[in-house]
Amino acid sequence: MTDTESLEEYLAFIRHQDRETGSFLEIAVRPGAAGAAGATGDPAEHPAGESPEGSPPPPPRLPLPLAVKDNIAVRGYRLTCGSSMLENLVSPYTATAVERLERAGARVVGKTNLDEFGMGSATENTPLGRTVNPWNHDFVAGGSSGGSAAAVAQQLVPVALGSDTGGSIRQPAAFCGVYGLKPTYGTVSRYGLVAYASSLEVIGVLGADIGTVARTYRLMSGVDGMDHSSVDPPPDGGSPDPVRTVGVLRGDLGLTPEVARNYAETEQVLQARGYRIKPVELTTLEYVVPAYYTIATAEASANLARYNGVRYGYRPDYAENPEELVRKARSEAFGREVKLRILLGTYVLRSGFQDQYYTQAQKIRTLIRRELEQIYREVDVILMPVFPTQAFPRADAEGAPAFARLDEFQQKVADRFTCTANLAALPALTVPTGLARGLPLGMQLMGPAFSEERLFAVAEDLAREMPIQFPRSSISWPEWRAAGGGS
Amino acid sequence: MYRSFVGLEIHVQLLTQTKIFCGCRAGFGDEPNTNVCPVCMGYPGVLPTLNGEAIEMAYTVARALNCELTPECSFDRKNYFYPDLPKNYQISQYHAPLGRQGYLDLEFRKKKKRVRIHQIHLEEDAGKMIHAGDMSLLDYNRTGTPLLEIVTEPDLEIGEEAEALLQELRRIVRYLGVCDGNMEEGSLRCDANVSVNLEGAGLGSKVEIKNLNSSRFVRKALNFEIERQEEILERGGTVAQETRLWNENRDQSESMRTKESAHDYRYFPEPDLPHFHADAAFLRNVEERQVELPAERRARFQEEWKLSVPQTEFLCDEKETADCFELVLAEEPELDPEMVVTWLAGDVRKQLNRRGWSLTESPLTPPRLAQLLRLLAEGTIHGKIAKQTLELLFEGGRNSSLDPIEIIEEQGWKQIAHRSELEPFILSVIEQHEGAAEQVRQGESKPVGFLMGQVMKATEGRAEPAAAQALLQELLLGAPPAREPRPESRAGSEATAPRRSPRIPTIQVLSFGGAIAGHRREDGLVEPGDLVSLGELFRQDPDLPEQIVFEEIRLGRFLSEEITPADWSALLTRLASTLEERSVQGIVVAHGTDTLAYTAGLVYWFFADTSVPIVLTAGAVPTDEGERGESVANLRRAVQVAAGAEAGIHVVYGGEDFMPVNLRFERIAPSPEGETGSFRTWNPVGLRRRGAALAPTARSVTREVLTAVLESALRRTFVVRVFPGMPGETLIALMDAGIRYFILEIYDTGTANLRETPFSLRKALVRGRERGVSFFCTSQQEGVVDFSGYVTAHELWRNGAIPMGGLTTESAFTRLVAAQVEAALVGAGGSSDSGAGDRGYQSEEEFRERVLHLMT
Ligand SMILES: [Zn+2]
């Protein structure tokens, strides 16, 4: 993975295997970006910018190819965010999380597709690429980190970075049947993650193997001077004890029969492996989605205000004055969903309406947090569905059954299981839990703040009974090489 | 009556090394868009990191402005679209600003007020948009510079007051070292809100005015706006709540946006920045950054160094000047503090201005200035040499390595005091002027002054005057002069021990018209004349010290009531050249009685920093009537004071030594003793004979130039004593006739008729203000005018009238004349360098501002 020849070969593998899946928006290795890779020491010991002198470089601890969601900055790569607005923007800097992984030996091999600015649940809200579910090309890969999930499921990369604002890592991970970690808010620096909803989102990991996901997370987490909201996770992850009690939700959760059945199965597997199952009640669950969309769109309305065509990004052919330039750029280059959310966010922040919406949403957020704190006194983690359905058919797919199609509103309502972790700033991990009707299933484990290590332990346990599976169309890099490449 | 409410929002750019949320250099003058990075350019994915220096400076200002410091402050996003704002939101503070409920004590035109500070918050600055033709260019260097916003309560009332607040605030931030206060470069900016309403009806509609980027615009824009709103209300209209933009080219504000289109900034908490906790260690640092603020320092300087208000105001305007002043006195505690101020305000400032340097940038360190002034004070050099030394020091550049003493030695500029060195010069003068020498040998005293002048010329002013004169007399008269003590009885209450070493005085007597210098005609009428007999009169006067040398100069045949600008010019230029020559130890001006109060004031404003006594005296009867009148006694007394009293301006009359300002002559019916009147000092508190001169520049212009400038000043000036029923229109007619400066003698501590009738002064004040006319108010009843006592007084103040405190009409008038002269000459590029008094150079407005500055 280090010499140029094999890198070229590797990129050829990705290009070939991604032809139909469409996970990537850009497939490339930048000499500049790779310069630091493996050359320096432990990023935990030597924060960005400093390198130990005189000591021989330790062996790389993550000598793996890495795919990065295209809303995370890597110097020399484009940073489109899946938007026409930024289609030609090349990033002048690298996100802290990526930089730490590169220092540990990882090589960025490309940027993956997403919903425009992370706004979507299907990686369909983008004019720049077309990503499908590797298990069945008529179905969506999920979103917004659909490209990263599909790339891992297709075995193009062992690990990929995504971002999770309301489920954008965990939902595509479930749809594609891979692991997907949304870390505790603040443990991974957001520096370099293009902001959508700053108080909710985190950079996280999607991977084919729980050990790799855990290692990647450990390498990129920790306080960063460039992000004042970043923190160091406590060394023992908040609790030294292993997970014993798993909370589960009861009652009508609005799940499809396949997902409901899988939820029960997973619970049984855990019970069989010695975990105590305890039903818990999340009374705030029905308020999660409105609160989430209020806060997320409010923050988005400010975060996306900077795209005005003046300094970078899309610029209309002609404008009479600076004001018109801004107006034209924004109306021509933003997609429908983005405009909708900006308008919504602007609305909820208006003076006179703020108390009714934004302030109210913040109150709900506090209630959710408190309720979860209460629950975590009784259980160590909660096992929850990720999404009420499996991957749904793509909008442009012809053969897909109409009944399984979710409209945009249904997609949003369905976010309630994932948004909880974002509103409460908690870690949550999607684990693959099998297949039904030829499509993957996944469940999520949500723990208290900084409990990532304990989530990994449960996931490892579960993996013994429910190992990850890959679509038949996929082929791993060693197999590809052994088979003599694309021939 | 209306009441106006003015609040300011002052933006202070903090002088941090780096920007507020990124590591880019903060500062001016670099190539556009060079101090930028992904963070301040608002690239996708970047995050702000708070600059510790900025937050510390911010709390430092809040603490200095007596704010409640917020223990945990937070940031918010303020959303609005503008091309120069990269993120299209500004990180600011809304929910928990760092400081609240502070205040600033302001003293403006004798009125003290506590202006409340509503809040102080920290935010990031935007970029700069430059419109060039049909292009709009953007410079992001300024983007992200830390900006402190200080929001006052609407406690201000008029533009002038707001301007004063802004200037005091500028001083404070400069003292604290957190901002350079440069309004031209935008490091200090101001927006204002104005609301006018009927007295007692509370706040009216609020109008915001933007783009006030100089303190002058603040004043003009606010007064324009107050006037505009009053007019609307007067017509029965309502003031629209809106934002207006000051157009400096048109001198008016223009509507920018109405309430309906007002911004909704949609503030919400900044998710990218944690709350800032001001912990104990942080607050200790903030405390350590506090300095003695300008107001405290001014008060202390007045108390500790016995300086006047204008002197302390000058010294404390810049911290470096005040520091230098104190360091000089620490270095040389024996120096006269007034002398230090005079030099700092005069020649030092002139040198700095010419080169555009600040004091700390200049080669003149406090020890160097101390050394120079010590050499001057102990007589090693005289004033002219000190000035030349200063000039050479500055010519040596900022890093000049020479100390004053080294320059003086190198140039051979030390004073010649030693007999062996002086003798050759004096002998050669005697040889060249045998005639004059012979007259002295014959007992004439008059030519001594002439010969001394020649000695000074020959030595290029380096001869020590006392030693030179002693030697001159010795060489001519053959006997060493008797070093007798001065007469026991000295004139005047102010007579204290002279600072200079005893020397034989040469007294110059200037005859400036009036009866004192005239004689009574055959028909009994007094005719002005020249003082012909004075030397003769005193030759054998037993009450005068021996060996006094008189120098008589006749300035004209006129009565004091006939004085013209040309006469004053003659007197002033004569005084200037005599002082410059340094050949006399005192000057007596014989004057008429009636207008002495005016001339005394004028001489004070021009020569308050004199190094010798200047004594004005008068008599109502000619001296040729001998001992029958008081004139002879007055003159004798004046000569004594000139020979022995402390340097400064004296007015000697009837055995008393009066102050030169606030003098008033009161004629009474002749008493049996022959007294016909006397002088009185009005509001004597705090008056002085010596201090910084108000109009020093006039001393280096020709008589013709000064005459022209004085004439022009007098043509624009008018003194009005208000009376019940005085029609306001009369004043407007005077304005039409070219009057720009009124001395308004009003009632008591500052009242006049402002009732809405044709006899109201209000209209005249309003019209005057529009036309740039100023009203300086004095009192008919010996009141100290401060406008604090009555409603009508406050109304006068609101309409821009300027209280002259305890000054009498005569003193205020002469001050006004002197101020105009100084403003005209300084504006002309100053002093002897250009030599011109023509005023084509500056705008009427600049001129007026200088005058106002000198008057308040
Ligand atoms: Zn920057």
PDB file of N, CA and C and ligand atoms in Angstrom, chain B residues 19 22-24 35-41 143, ligand 1:
ATOM      1  N   LYS B  19      -5.723  37.815  14.600  1.00  0.00           N
ATOM      2  CA  LYS B  19      -7.158  38.036  14.517  1.00  0.00           C
ATOM      3  C   LYS B  19      -7.891  37.310  15.647  1.00  0.00           C
ATOM      4  N   CYS B  22      -8.547  33.335  14.368  1.00  0.00           N
ATOM      5  CA  CYS B  22      -7.573  32.554  13.605  1.00  0.00           C
ATOM      6  C   CYS B  22      -6.195  33.136  13.847  1.00  0.00           C
ATOM      7  N   GLY B  23      -5.183  32.551  13.253  1.00  0.00           N
ATOM      8  CA  GLY B  23      -3.814  32.983  13.530  1.00  0.00           C
ATOM      9  C   GLY B  23      -3.281  34.051  12.594  1.00  0.00           C
ATOM     10  N   CYS B  24      -4.147  34.616  11.750  1.00  0.00           N
ATOM     11  CA  CYS B  24      -3.670  35.628  10.800  1.00  0.00           C
ATOM     12  C   CYS B  24      -3.263  36.898  11.521  1.00  0.00           C
ATOM     13  N   ASN B  35      -3.415  38.857   4.529  1.00  0.00           N
ATOM     14  CA  ASN B  35      -3.543  38.315   5.875  1.00  0.00           C
ATOM     15  C   ASN B  35      -4.842  37.531   6.000  1.00  0.00           C
ATOM     16  N   VAL B  36      -4.898  36.477   5.232  1.00  0.00           N
ATOM     17  CA  VAL B  36      -6.126  35.691   5.262  1.00  0.00           C
ATOM     18  C   VAL B  36      -5.797  34.206   5.325  1.00  0.00           C
ATOM     19  N   CYS B  37      -6.747  33.418   5.808  1.00  0.00           N
ATOM     20  CA  CYS B  37      -6.592  31.972   5.873  1.00  0.00           C
ATOM     21  C   CYS B  37      -7.982  31.373   5.709  1.00  0.00           C
ATOM     22  N   PRO B  38      -8.057  30.030   5.609  1.00  0.00           N
ATOM     23  CA  PRO B  38      -9.381  29.437   5.425  1.00  0.00           C
ATOM     24  C   PRO B  38     -10.370  29.863   6.518  1.00  0.00           C
ATOM     25  N   VAL B  39      -9.881  30.086   7.745  1.00  0.00           N
ATOM     26  CA  VAL B  39     -10.810  30.407   8.832  1.00  0.00           C
ATOM     27  C   VAL B  39     -11.448  31.776   8.607  1.00  0.00           C
ATOM     28  N   CYS B  40     -10.599  32.804   8.412  1.00  0.00           N
ATOM     29  CA  CYS B  40     -11.209  34.146   8.310  1.00  0.00           C
ATOM     30  C   CYS B  40     -11.838  34.369   6.945  1.00  0.00           C
ATOM     31  N   MET B  41     -11.504  33.535   5.965  1.00  0.00           N
ATOM     32  CA  MET B  41     -12.167  33.653   4.668  1.00  0.00           C
ATOM     33  C   MET B  41     -13.477  32.865   4.653  1.00  0.00           C
ATOM     34  N   THR B 143     -11.050  41.388   7.927  1.00  0.00           N
ATOM     35  CA  THR B 143     -12.002  40.380   8.368  1.00  0.00           C
ATOM     36  C   THR B 143     -11.460  39.611   9.564  1.00  0.00           C
TER      37      THR B 143
HETATM   38 ZN    ZN C   1      -7.236  34.017   9.171  1.00  0.00          ZN
END
